[in-house]
């Protein structure tokens, strides 16, 4: 029966995330909080009835890819262009503050400069998928703060990759391997050139595909989804996170007259199957094995630092770029959430001996804490006294 | 990059099945023919650019489960009740004729009675997923012939399982192991009792869930899909094919006022992601390794026999039950298609030495031939001169 286990796993995940997200909304929290809790409850910490498998892992990855593709499709391109420099400053300060703070904290626990810097690097990797879902639910994704968050998230990903290649290339020898860093930068530039060229071709292709018959044909969303997957795959090939590729794919298609139609279909695949698996899979990774008092203290400290440093770093960045206090807080809080990128970085660190295995659990818990707290923070940051004035919300559909 | 391969695989499958199904419709064939051809083209026979993986296999299985769930949701319950006995007779004759014919053919090639009977058993396993898709496209699934096909398919599955347990229990020793057959029958009866009880509970649950707020809430299709997956999993636990469980789950929910709404959401998941993977995965299995002239002859003969015996067997069954000639032909042709069940049976036969490994390729090709020819046959069987009178077709949405 093991070969059919995934059917039951998916069913349990769908039911649990749905029930808990309904409960979550009942107590006035974003639905995603419930979905994340469902994963923790089903995972090794509590019930231990769903084990990660290749199928679940890949479905989860598809889930986060689709979330970012949706965010791309909903992008307001003019707003995004406007916030280019601001996004860069926000991302830069949002990387530096956690990097330094994380490094200092780790150095107190483990007197090793390289390992300390590496821990700081893990703290830099923002993953805005949870923010995207929360802002979508509140109808705030297309706003000024929402666009700045998404712009900054891309640049954050790029800075994180540069940082990671820098530290791992120094890692073993203690010398900076300039060649490999230049190689990483060239690869990255190449990706954006390639993505740009193919993106324009894809855009033209979909325009050509559409007017042949105005009916809302299935071919449009299916081929758009295929394009998103190709770009997600290619971005990984060039060393960039697949979610960045998926977001860019969405941005390229966001000005199509049928982008809403594409979004409406992609959204169904998302909530009916793959996004719940993604949300649950985060909680499934939490374990409490090998927790010594020292590790517990580190976990608490690093989690608090992870939350505060992004709010402060990105918030200051936003203030510098003339956003209001309220917007700066919204942007900072939207960038708090770390995701699978942080875990991938941590994994890589263990492989090249830049991180001791005992620090993996704290990092996972840090990711889950930031993931759980982000939607709650956002709910407060975007709270409006007279909610009737707050514009078009996504209709409650849970 | 191997860990991200599935992204590219899915993208290629989506694009190839979509393009070829559009082409298929252009030459007036059902779209599914193109999707099946896409799999053959992408697979080892021609391009060999998509290799089966755990993720693709499981997505494909989800695809066929969802297809059968959709068929269940579209069931006309009164029509299904009416055709109970007819479905039994159709299924019975549709099992006996291929069983005997297949056995005789195999005996000519391999002078071994048990192996011959086993080959006949493989020929009995109908899988109506392709028929469902074709009839949906033509808007004929709810008709008299469509309902008879689906009813007969369930009974066919049950008869096939009984037959398989019978032959494998005799297999090794040459003696009938009555105990294990009784065990199989009890297990099966238990499943249907359990499915019935939980099905009524599920039905009540969804009725309770609905009127609390008349808005079309996501919880309904998500939880319905979870229920379908649970029943699919349970049916495998009781030795019954998961697609039968999925179909039954759909039948239990088909009388809900929101069954159309559930169907509309499940359908999107189906065509946007998992059903194309299922269609392509059939073609991916085709190989032409180890084809001696003798094996080629067997492949041709067994494929022709597979097509004709179902048409004749089920057709006679339908005639006996007073269907018109035209309906009998439609039903017979709808039952031609063999699917993954036949391959699972063949696999099992190799394990218990009831089938030589060299006969696996012919069986795979037989499955693909029946799968490819069924939609073409159905297109002709349901052809109406004045197609404007033919009732509500599914709008062209490819």
Coordinates of N, CA and C in Angstrom, one line a residue, chain B residues 22 41 132 136 145 175 179 196 229 267 290 317 323 334 382:
Chain B
X22 N -4.8 19.9 -30.0 CA -5.4 20.9 -30.9 C -5.4 20.4 -32.3
X41 N 5.4 10.1 -28.6 CA 6.4 10.9 -29.2 C 7.5 11.3 -28.2
X132 N -14.5 8.1 -20.9 CA -15.1 9.2 -20.2 C -14.7 10.5 -20.7
X136 N -17.3 13.0 -22.6 CA -17.4 14.4 -22.0 C -17.3 15.4 -23.1
X145 N -26.2 5.2 -23.2 CA -25.0 4.4 -23.5 C -23.9 4.7 -22.5
X175 N -3.8 -26.2 -7.9 CA -5.0 -26.4 -7.2 C -5.8 -25.1 -6.9
X179 N -10.0 -20.9 -0.1 CA -10.0 -19.9 1.0 C -9.6 -18.5 0.6
X196 N -20.5 2.5 1.1 CA -21.9 2.9 1.2 C -22.1 3.7 2.4
X229 N -10.1 11.2 -2.8 CA -8.7 10.6 -2.6 C -8.8 9.6 -1.5
X267 N -12.4 20.0 -12.5 CA -12.1 19.9 -13.9 C -10.8 20.8 -14.2
X290 N 13.4 -5.8 -27.9 CA 13.2 -7.2 -28.0 C 12.0 -7.7 -28.9
X317 N -23.9 -8.5 -25.1 CA -24.5 -8.2 -23.8 C -25.6 -7.1 -23.8
X323 N -30.9 -3.1 -25.7 CA -30.4 -1.9 -26.3 C -30.5 -1.9 -27.8
X334 N -17.1 1.7 -26.3 CA -16.7 2.4 -25.1 C -16.0 1.6 -24.2
X382 N -20.9 7.6 -32.3 CA -21.8 8.7 -31.8 C -22.1 9.7 -32.9

